[in-house]
CSV table of C-alpha atoms and ligand atoms in Angstrom, one decimal:
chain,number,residue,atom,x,y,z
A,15,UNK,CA,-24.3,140.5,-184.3
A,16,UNK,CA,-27.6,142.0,-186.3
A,17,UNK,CA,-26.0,143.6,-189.6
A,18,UNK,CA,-28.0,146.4,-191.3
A,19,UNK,CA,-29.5,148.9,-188.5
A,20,UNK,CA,-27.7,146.8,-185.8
A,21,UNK,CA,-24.7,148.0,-186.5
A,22,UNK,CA,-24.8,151.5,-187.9
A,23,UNK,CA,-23.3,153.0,-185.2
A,24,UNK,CA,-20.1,151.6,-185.6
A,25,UNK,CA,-19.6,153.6,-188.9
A,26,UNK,CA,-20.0,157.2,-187.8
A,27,UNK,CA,-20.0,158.9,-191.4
A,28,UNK,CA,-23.6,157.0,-191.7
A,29,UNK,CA,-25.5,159.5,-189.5
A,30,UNK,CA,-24.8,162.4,-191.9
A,31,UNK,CA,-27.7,163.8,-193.6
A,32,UNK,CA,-27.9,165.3,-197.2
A,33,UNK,CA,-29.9,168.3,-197.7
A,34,UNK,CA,-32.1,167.9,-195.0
A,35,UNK,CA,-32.5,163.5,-195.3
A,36,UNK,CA,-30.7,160.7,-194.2
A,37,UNK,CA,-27.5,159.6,-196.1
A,38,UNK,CA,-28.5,156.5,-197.5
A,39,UNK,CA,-25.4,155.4,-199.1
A,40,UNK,CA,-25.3,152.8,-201.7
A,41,UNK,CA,-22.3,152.8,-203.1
A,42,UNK,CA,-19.7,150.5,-201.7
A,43,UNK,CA,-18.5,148.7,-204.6
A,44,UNK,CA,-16.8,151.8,-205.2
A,45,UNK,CA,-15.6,152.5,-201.4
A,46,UNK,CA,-16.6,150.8,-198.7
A,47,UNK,CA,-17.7,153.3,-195.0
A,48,UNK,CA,-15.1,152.7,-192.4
A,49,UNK,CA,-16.0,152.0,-188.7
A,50,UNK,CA,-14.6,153.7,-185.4
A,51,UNK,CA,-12.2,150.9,-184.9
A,52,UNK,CA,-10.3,151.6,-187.9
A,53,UNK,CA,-10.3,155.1,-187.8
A,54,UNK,CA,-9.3,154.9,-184.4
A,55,UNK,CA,-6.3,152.5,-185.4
A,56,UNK,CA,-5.2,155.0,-187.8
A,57,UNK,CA,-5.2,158.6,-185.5
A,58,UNK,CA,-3.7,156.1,-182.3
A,59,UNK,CA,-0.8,154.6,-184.6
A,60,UNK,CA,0.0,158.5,-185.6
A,61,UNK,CA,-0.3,159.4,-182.0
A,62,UNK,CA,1.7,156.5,-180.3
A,63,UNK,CA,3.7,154.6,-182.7
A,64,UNK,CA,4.4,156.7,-185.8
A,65,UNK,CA,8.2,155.9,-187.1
A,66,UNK,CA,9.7,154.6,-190.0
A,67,UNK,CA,9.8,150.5,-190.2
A,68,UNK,CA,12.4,148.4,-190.4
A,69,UNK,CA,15.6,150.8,-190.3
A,70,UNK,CA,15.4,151.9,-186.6
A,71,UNK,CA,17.3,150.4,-183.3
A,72,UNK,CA,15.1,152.5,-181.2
A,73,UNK,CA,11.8,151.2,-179.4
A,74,UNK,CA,9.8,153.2,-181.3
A,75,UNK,CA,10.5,152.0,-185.0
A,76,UNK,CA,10.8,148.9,-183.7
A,77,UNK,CA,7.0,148.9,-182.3
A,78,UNK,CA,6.0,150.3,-185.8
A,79,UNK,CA,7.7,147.6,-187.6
A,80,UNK,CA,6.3,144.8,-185.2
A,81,UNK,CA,2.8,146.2,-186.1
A,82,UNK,CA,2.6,146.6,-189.6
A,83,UNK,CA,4.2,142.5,-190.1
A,84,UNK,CA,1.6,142.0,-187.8
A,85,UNK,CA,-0.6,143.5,-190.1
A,86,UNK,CA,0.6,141.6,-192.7
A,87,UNK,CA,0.1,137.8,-191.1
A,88,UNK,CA,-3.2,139.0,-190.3
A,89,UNK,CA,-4.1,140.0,-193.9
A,90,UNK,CA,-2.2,136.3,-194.6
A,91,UNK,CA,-4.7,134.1,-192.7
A,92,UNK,CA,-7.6,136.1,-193.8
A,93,UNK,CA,-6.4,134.8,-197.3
A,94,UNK,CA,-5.6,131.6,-196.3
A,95,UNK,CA,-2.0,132.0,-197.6
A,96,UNK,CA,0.7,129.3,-196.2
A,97,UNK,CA,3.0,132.2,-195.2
A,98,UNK,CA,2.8,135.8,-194.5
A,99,UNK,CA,5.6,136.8,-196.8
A,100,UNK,CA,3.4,135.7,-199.2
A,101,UNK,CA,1.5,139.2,-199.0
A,102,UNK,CA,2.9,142.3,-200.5
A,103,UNK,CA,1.2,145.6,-199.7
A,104,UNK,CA,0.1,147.5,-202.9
A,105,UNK,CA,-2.1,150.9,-202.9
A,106,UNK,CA,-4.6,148.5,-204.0
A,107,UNK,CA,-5.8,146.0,-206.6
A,108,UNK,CA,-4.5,148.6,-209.6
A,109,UNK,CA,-1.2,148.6,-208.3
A,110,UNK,CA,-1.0,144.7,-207.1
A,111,UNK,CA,-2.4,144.3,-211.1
A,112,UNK,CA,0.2,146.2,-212.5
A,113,UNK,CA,3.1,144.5,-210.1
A,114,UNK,CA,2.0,141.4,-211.8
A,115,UNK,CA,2.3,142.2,-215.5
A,116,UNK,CA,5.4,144.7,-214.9
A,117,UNK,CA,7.3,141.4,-213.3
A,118,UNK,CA,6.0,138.0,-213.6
A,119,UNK,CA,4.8,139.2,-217.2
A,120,UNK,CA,7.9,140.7,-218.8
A,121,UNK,CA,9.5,137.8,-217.6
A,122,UNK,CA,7.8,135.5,-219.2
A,123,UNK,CA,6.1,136.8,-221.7
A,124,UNK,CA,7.3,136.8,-225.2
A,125,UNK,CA,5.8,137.3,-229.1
A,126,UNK,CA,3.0,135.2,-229.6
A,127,UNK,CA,2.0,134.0,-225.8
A,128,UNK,CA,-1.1,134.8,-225.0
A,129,UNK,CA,-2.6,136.8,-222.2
A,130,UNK,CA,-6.9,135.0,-221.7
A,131,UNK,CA,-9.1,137.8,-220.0
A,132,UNK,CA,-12.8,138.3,-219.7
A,133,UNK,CA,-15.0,141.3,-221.2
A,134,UNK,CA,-16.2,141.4,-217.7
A,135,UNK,CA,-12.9,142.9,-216.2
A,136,UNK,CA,-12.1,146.1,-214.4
A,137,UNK,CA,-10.6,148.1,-216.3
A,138,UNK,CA,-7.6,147.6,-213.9
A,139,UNK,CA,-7.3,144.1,-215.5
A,140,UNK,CA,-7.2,145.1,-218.8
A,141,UNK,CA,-5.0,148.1,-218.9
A,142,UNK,CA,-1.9,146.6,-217.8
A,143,UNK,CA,-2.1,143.8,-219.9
A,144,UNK,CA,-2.5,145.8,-222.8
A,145,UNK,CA,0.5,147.5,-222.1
A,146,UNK,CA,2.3,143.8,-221.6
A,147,UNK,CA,0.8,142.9,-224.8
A,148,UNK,CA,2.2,146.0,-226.9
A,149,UNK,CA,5.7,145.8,-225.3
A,150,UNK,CA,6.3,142.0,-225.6
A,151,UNK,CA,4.1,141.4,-228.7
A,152,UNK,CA,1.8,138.9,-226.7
A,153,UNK,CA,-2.0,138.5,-228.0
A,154,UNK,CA,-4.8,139.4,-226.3
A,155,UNK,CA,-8.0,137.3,-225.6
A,156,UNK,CA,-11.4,137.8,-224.3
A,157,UNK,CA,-14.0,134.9,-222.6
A,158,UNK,CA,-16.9,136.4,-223.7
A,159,UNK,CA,-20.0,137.0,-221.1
A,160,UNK,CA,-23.4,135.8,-221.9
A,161,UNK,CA,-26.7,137.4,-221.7
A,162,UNK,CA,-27.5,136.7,-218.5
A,163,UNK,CA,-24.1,138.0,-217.6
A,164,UNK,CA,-22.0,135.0,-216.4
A,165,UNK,CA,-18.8,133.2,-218.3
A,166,UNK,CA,-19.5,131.4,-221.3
A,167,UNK,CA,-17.2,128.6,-220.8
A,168,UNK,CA,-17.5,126.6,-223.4
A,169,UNK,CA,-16.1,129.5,-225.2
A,170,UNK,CA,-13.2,129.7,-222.3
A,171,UNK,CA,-12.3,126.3,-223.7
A,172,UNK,CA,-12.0,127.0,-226.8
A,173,UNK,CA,-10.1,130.2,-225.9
A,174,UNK,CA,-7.5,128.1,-223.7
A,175,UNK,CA,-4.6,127.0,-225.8
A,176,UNK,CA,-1.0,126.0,-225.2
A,177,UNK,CA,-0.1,129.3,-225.7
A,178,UNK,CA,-2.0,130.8,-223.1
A,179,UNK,CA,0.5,131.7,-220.7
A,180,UNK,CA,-2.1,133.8,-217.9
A,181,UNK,CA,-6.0,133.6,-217.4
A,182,UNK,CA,-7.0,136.6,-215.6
A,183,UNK,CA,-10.2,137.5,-214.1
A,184,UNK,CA,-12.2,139.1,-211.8
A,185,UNK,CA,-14.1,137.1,-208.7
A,186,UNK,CA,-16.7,139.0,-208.5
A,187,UNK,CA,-18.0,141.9,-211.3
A,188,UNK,CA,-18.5,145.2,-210.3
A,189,UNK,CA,-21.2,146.0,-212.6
A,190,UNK,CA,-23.5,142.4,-212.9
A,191,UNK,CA,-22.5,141.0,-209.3
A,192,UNK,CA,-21.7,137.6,-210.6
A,193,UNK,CA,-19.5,135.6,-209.0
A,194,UNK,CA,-17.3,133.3,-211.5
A,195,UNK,CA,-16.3,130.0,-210.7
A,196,UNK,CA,-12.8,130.8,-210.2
A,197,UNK,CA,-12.0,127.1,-208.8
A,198,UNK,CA,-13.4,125.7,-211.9
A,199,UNK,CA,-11.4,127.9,-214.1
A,200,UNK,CA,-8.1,127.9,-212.4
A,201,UNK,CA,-8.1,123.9,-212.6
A,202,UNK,CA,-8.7,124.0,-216.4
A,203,UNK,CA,-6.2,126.6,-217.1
A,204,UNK,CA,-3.4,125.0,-214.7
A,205,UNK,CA,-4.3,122.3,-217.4
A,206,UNK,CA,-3.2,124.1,-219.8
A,207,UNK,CA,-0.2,124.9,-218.2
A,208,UNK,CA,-1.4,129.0,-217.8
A,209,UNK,CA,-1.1,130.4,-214.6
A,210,UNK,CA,-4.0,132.3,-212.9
A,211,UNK,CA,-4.4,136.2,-211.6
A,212,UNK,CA,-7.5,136.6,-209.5
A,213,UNK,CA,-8.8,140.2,-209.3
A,214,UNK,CA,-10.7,140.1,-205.7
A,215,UNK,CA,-11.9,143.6,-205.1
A,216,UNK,CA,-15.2,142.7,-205.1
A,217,UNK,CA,-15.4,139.3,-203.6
A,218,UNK,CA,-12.7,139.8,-200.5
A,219,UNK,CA,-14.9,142.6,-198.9
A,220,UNK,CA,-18.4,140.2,-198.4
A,221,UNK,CA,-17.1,136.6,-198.9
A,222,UNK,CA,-14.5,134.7,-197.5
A,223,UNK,CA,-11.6,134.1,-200.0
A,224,UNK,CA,-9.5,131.6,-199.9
A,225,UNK,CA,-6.3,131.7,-202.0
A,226,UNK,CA,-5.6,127.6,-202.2
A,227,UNK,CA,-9.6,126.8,-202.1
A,228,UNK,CA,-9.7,128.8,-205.1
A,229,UNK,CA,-6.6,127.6,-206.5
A,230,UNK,CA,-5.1,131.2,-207.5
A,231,UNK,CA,-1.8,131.9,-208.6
A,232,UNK,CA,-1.8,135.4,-208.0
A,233,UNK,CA,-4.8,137.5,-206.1
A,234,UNK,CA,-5.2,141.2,-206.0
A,235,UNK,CA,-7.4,143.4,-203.4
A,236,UNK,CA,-8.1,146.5,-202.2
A,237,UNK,CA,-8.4,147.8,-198.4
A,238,UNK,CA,-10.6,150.4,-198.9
A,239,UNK,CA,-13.4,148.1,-200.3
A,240,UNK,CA,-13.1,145.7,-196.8
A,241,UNK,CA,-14.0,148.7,-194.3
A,242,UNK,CA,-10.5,149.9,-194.5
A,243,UNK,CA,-8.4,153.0,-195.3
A,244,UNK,CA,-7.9,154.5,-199.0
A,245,UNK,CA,-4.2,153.9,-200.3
A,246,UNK,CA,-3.6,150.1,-199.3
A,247,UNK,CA,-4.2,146.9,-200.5
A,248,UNK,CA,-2.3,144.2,-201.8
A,249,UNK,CA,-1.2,140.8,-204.1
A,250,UNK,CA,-1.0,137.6,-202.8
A,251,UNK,CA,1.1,134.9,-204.3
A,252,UNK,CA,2.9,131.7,-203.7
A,253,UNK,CA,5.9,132.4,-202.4
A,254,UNK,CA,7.8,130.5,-204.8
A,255,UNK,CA,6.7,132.7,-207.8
A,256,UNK,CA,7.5,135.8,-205.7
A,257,UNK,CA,10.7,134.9,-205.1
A,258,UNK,CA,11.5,134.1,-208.8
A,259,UNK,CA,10.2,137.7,-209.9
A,260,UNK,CA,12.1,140.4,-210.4
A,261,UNK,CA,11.5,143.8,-208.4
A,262,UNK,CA,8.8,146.0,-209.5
A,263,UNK,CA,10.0,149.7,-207.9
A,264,UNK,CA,13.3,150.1,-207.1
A,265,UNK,CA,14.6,152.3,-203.8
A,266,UNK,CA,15.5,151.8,-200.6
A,267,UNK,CA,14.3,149.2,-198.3
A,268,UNK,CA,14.1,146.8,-201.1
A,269,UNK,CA,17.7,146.1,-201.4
A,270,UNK,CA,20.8,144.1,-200.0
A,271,UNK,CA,23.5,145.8,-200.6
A,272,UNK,CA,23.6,148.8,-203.8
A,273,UNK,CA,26.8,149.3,-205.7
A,274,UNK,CA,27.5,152.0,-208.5
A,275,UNK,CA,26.5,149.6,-211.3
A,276,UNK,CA,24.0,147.1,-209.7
A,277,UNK,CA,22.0,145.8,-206.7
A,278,UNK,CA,21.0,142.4,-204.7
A,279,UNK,CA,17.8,142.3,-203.7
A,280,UNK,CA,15.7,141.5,-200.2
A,281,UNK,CA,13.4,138.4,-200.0
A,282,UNK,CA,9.7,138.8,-201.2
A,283,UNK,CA,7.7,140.7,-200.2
A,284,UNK,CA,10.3,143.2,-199.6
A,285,UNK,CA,11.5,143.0,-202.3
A,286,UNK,CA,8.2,144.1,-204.2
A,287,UNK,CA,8.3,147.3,-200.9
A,288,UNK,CA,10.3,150.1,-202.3
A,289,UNK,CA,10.5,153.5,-199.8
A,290,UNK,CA,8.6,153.8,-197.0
A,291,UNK,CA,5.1,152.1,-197.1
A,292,UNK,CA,1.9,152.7,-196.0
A,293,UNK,CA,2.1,152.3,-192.9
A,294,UNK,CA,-0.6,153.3,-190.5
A,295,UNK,CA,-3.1,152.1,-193.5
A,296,UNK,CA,-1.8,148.7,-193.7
A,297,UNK,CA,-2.2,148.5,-189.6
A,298,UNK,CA,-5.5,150.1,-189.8
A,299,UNK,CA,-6.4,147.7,-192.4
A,300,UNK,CA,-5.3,144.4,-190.2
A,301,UNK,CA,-7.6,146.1,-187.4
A,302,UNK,CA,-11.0,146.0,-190.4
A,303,UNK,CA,-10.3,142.6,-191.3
A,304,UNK,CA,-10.3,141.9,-187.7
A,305,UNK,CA,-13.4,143.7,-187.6
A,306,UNK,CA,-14.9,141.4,-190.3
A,307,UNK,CA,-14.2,138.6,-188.5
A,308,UNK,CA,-15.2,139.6,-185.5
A,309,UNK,CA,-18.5,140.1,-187.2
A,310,UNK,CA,-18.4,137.0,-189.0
A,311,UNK,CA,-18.1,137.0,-192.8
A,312,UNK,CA,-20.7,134.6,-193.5
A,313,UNK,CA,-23.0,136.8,-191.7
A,314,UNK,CA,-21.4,139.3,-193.6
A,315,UNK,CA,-22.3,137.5,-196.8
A,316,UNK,CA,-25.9,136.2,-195.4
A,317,UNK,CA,-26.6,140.1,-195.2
A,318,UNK,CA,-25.3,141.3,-198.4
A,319,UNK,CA,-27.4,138.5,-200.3
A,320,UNK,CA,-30.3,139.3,-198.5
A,321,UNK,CA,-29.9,142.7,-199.6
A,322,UNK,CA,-29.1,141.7,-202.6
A,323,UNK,CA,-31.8,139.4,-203.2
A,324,UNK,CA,-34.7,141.8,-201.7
A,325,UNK,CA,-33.7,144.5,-204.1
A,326,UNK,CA,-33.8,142.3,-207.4
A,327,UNK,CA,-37.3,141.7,-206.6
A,328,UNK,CA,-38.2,145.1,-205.5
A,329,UNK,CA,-36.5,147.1,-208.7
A,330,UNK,CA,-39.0,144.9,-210.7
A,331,UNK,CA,-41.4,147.3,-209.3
A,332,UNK,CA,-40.1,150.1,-211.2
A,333,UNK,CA,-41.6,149.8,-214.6
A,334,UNK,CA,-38.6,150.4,-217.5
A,335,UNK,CA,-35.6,149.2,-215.2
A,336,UNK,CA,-33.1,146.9,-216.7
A,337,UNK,CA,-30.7,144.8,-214.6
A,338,UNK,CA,-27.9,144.0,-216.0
A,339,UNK,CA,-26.2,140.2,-214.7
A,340,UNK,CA,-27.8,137.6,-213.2
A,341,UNK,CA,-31.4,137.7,-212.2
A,342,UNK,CA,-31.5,135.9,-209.3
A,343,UNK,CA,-29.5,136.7,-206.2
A,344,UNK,CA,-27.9,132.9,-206.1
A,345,UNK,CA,-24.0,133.0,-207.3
A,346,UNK,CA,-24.6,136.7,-207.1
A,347,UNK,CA,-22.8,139.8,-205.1
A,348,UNK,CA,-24.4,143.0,-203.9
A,349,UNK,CA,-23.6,145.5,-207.1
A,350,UNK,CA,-26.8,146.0,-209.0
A,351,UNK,CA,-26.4,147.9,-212.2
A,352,UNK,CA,-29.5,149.1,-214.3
A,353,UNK,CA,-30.9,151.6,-216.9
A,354,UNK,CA,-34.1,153.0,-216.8
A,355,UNK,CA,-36.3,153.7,-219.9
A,356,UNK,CA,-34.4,156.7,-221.8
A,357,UNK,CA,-33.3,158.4,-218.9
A,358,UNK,CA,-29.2,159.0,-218.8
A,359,UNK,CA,-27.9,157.1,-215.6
A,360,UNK,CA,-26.1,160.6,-214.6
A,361,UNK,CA,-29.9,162.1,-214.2
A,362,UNK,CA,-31.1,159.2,-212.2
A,363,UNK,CA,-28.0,159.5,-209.9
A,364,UNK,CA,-28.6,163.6,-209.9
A,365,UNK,CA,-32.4,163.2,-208.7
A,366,UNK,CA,-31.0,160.2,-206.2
A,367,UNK,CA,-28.7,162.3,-204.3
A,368,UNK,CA,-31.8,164.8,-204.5
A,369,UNK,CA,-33.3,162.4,-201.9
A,370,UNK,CA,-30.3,161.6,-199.6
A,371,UNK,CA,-29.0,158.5,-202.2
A,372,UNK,CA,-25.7,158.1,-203.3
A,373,UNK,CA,-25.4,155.4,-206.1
A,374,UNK,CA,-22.9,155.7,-209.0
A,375,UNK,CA,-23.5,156.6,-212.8
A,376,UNK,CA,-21.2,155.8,-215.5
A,377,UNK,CA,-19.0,152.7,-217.0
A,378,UNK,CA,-17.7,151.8,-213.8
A,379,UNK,CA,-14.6,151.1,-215.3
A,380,UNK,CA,-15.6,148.8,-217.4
A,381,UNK,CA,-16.2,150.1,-220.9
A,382,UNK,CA,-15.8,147.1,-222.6
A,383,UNK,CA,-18.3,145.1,-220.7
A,384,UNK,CA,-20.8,148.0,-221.1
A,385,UNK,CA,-20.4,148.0,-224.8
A,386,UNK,CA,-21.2,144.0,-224.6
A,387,UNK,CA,-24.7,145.2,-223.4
A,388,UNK,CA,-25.0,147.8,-225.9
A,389,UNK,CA,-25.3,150.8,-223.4
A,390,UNK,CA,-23.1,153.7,-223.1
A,391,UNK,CA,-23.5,153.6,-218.6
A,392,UNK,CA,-25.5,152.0,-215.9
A,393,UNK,CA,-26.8,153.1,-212.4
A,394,UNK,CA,-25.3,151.2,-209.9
A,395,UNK,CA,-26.6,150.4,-206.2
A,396,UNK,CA,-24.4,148.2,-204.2
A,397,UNK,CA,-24.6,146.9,-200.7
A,398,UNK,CA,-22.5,146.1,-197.5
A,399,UNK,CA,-23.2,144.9,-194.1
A,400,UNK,CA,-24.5,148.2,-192.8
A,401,UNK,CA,-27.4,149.0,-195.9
A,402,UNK,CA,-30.8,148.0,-194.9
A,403,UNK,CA,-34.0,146.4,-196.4
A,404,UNK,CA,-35.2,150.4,-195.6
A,405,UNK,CA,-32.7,151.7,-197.6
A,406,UNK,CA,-33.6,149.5,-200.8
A,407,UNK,CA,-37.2,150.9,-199.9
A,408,UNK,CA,-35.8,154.1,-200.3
A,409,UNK,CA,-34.2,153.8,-203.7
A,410,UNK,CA,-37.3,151.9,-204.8
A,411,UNK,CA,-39.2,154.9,-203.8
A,412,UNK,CA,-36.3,157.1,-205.6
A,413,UNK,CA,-36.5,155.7,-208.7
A,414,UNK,CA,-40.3,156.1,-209.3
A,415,UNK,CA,-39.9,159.6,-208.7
A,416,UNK,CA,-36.7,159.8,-211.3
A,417,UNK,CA,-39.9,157.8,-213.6
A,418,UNK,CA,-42.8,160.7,-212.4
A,419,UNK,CA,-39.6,163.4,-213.4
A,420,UNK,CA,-38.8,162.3,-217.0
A,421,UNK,CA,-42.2,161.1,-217.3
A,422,UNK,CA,-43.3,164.4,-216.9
A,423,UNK,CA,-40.8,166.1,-218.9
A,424,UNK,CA,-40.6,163.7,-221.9
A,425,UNK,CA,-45.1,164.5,-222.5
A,426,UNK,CA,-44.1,168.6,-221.6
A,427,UNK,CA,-41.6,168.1,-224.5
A,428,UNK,CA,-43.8,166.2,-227.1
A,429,UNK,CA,-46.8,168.9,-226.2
A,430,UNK,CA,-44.0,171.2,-227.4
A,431,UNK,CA,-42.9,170.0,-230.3
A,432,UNK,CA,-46.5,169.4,-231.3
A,433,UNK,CA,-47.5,173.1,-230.1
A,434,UNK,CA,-44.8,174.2,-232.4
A,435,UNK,CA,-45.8,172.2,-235.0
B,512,PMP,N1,-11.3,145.5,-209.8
B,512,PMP,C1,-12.6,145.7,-209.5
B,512,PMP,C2,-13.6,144.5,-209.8
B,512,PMP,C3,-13.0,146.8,-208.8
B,512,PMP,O1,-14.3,147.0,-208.5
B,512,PMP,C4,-12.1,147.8,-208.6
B,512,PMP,C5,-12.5,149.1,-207.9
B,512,PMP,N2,-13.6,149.8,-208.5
B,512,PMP,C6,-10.8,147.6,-209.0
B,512,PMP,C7,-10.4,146.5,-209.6
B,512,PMP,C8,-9.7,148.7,-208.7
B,512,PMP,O2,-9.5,148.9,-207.4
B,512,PMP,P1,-8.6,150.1,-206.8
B,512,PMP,O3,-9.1,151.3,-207.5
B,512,PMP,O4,-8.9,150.1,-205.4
B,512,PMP,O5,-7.2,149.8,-207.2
């Protein structure tokens, strides 16, 4: 199937314009568009098979329930996992973060232990860490990221001790693109007897991920970002960790049997599924990963790094433009974050969306990795299998006239100050 304008149509939100021009919408590390097929999964689920799961008798319930496991295996093979109860839906990567640390970490963290990270992480995989940290009284520790934005692992190594209990990281950044070599990582940290947490928000929505190629112990993603709804997502681990974790939420659903003074619990991944879930999203999110494959995700991939690749070498055009990660499109995702000369990444999104382009401005969530590069924010353009070579033209074209703008206004403010003077 031909990705970019080939396949447009699927995605109906794409055809909007803004003020007058085409939407040209560059911003799907942060959300990725949906296509008809999903949002028809989620409106026919409401209209045919809406009940609550796994307490009914009737038909109906029973249907619902049938679909969202079904869900769920899917969502299992796309991972590669040996077993579908080795999926537990989450709102998302945040959520499947937090499950993590709130469990697995305060039961076997302790003073002391220490908790490896990279200063490339999402803020999600930092946050609830920190909070581990300051309840159990574990340490902290950051792989630092060099220049050219990747891992420096001879400082991992040194990092890695026999107190590192977890090494966590992201697969691929969300501000440089690069894409870690998780394999490599994982098998040194196993070493070391530390188990591995694999944030895949990035990577799962343009690569395939495997969870036993990459030799993950834990691995977090979110729906939205793979073409599907807002409000699901999920962790993947091996069962046998899963079933020695406590609960995360407690409620119905989750339980055996509930006395006055305590509770047995179900089997993963129920266990980890307190109330009702999320439903319709998690079926509508088994009908985009179909979608994917149906697609094929290496074409998927193919695209995004042609993309990717093109728009390195075109954004050298613009004079003053920094990119931030690796250079080269090889080992590399579709985010592209930049600065440009002195002009505040908010103003160059402002006079974007002026022409029809949505790209993000800020941190991204992820302060700390900004603050490596010295820079308060970035601009971010990022790609999926619907952007085109046209649209790179486009923010090419964009970002000369953000240059003519400031340009303008920077020699109309000197001419000022000197006509004051
Ligand atoms: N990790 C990375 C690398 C991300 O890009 C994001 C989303 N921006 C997250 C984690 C958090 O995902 P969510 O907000 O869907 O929980």
């Amino acid at each position: 199937m031909a990705l970019g304008a080939g396949i447009r149509d699927d995605f109906p939100l794409l055809s909007h314009t803004v003020g007058g021009k085409p939407l040209v919408y560059l911003d799907s590390a942060a959300t990725s568009q949906k296509p008809r097929q999903v949002l028809e999964a989620l409106s026919e689920h409401y209209r045919c098979c809406n009940a609550n799961v796994h307490r009914g008798i009737y038909w109906l319930a029973e249907e619902a329930t049938a679909r969202y496991e079904e869900a769920r295996a899917n969502l299992a093979s796309f991972f590669g996992a040996a077993r579908s109860e080795e999926i537990v839906f989450t709102r998302g990567t945040t959520e499947a973060l937090n499950l993590v640390a709130a469990t697995w970490g305060r039961a076997h963290l302790g003073p002391g232990d220490e908790i490896l990270l990279t200063e490339m992480e999402h803020h999600s995989n930092i946050v609830p860490w920190q909070m581990l940290a300051a309840e159990r009284g574990a340490i902290l520790k950051y792989v630092p990221v060099t220049g050219e934005g990747r891992l420096d692992l001879d400082a991992f190594d040194r990092l890695l001790a026999g107190r590192t209990k977890l090494v966590g990281l992201v697969h691929q950044s969300n501000v440089l693109g690069t894409i870690n070599p998780v394999r490599e990582i994982a098998d040194r940290a196993h070493e070391a007897g530390a188990l591995v947490v694999v944030d895949a928000a990035q990577s799962a929505p343009h690569q395939s991920v495997d969870v036993a190629a990459l030799g993950a112990d834990f691995l977090a993603f979110s729906g939205h970002k793979m073409l599907g709804p807002m409000g699901i997502g999920g962790l993947w681990a091996r069962y046998a960790l899963l079933d020695a974790m406590p609960p995360y939420h407690g409620g119905g659903e989750m339980i055996t049997s509930v006395g006055l003074d305590r509770s047995t619990y179900k089997d993963p991944p129920h266990k980890f599924e307190a109330g009702t879930p999320n439903v319709a999203d998690a079926i509508a999110l088994g009908v985009a990963v179909d979608y994917m494959r149906q697609v094929g995700l290496e074409a998927i991939s193919e695209h995004v790094h042609d993309l990717t690749a093109y728009a390195l070498l075109r954004l050298k055009e613009v004079p003053g433009l920094v990119i931030y990660g690796p250079q080269t499109a090889t080992d590399r995702g579709g985010a592209v974050s930049f600065t440009l000369d002195c002009v505040h990444p908010h103003d160059i999104a402002q006079v974007l969306d002026g022409e029809g382009i949505a790209v993000r401005a800020g941190h991204h969530c992820a302060e700390p990795l900004h603050r490596r590069f010295g820079i308060p924010a970035s601009a971010r353009a990022s790609f999926h299998l619907y952007n085109t070579r046209a649209e790179v033209d486009a923010l090419v074209e964009g970002l000369l006239k953000v240059r003519r703008l400031f340009a303008r206004s920077s020699s109309a403010a000197k001419e000022d100050a000197h006509g004051a003077g």
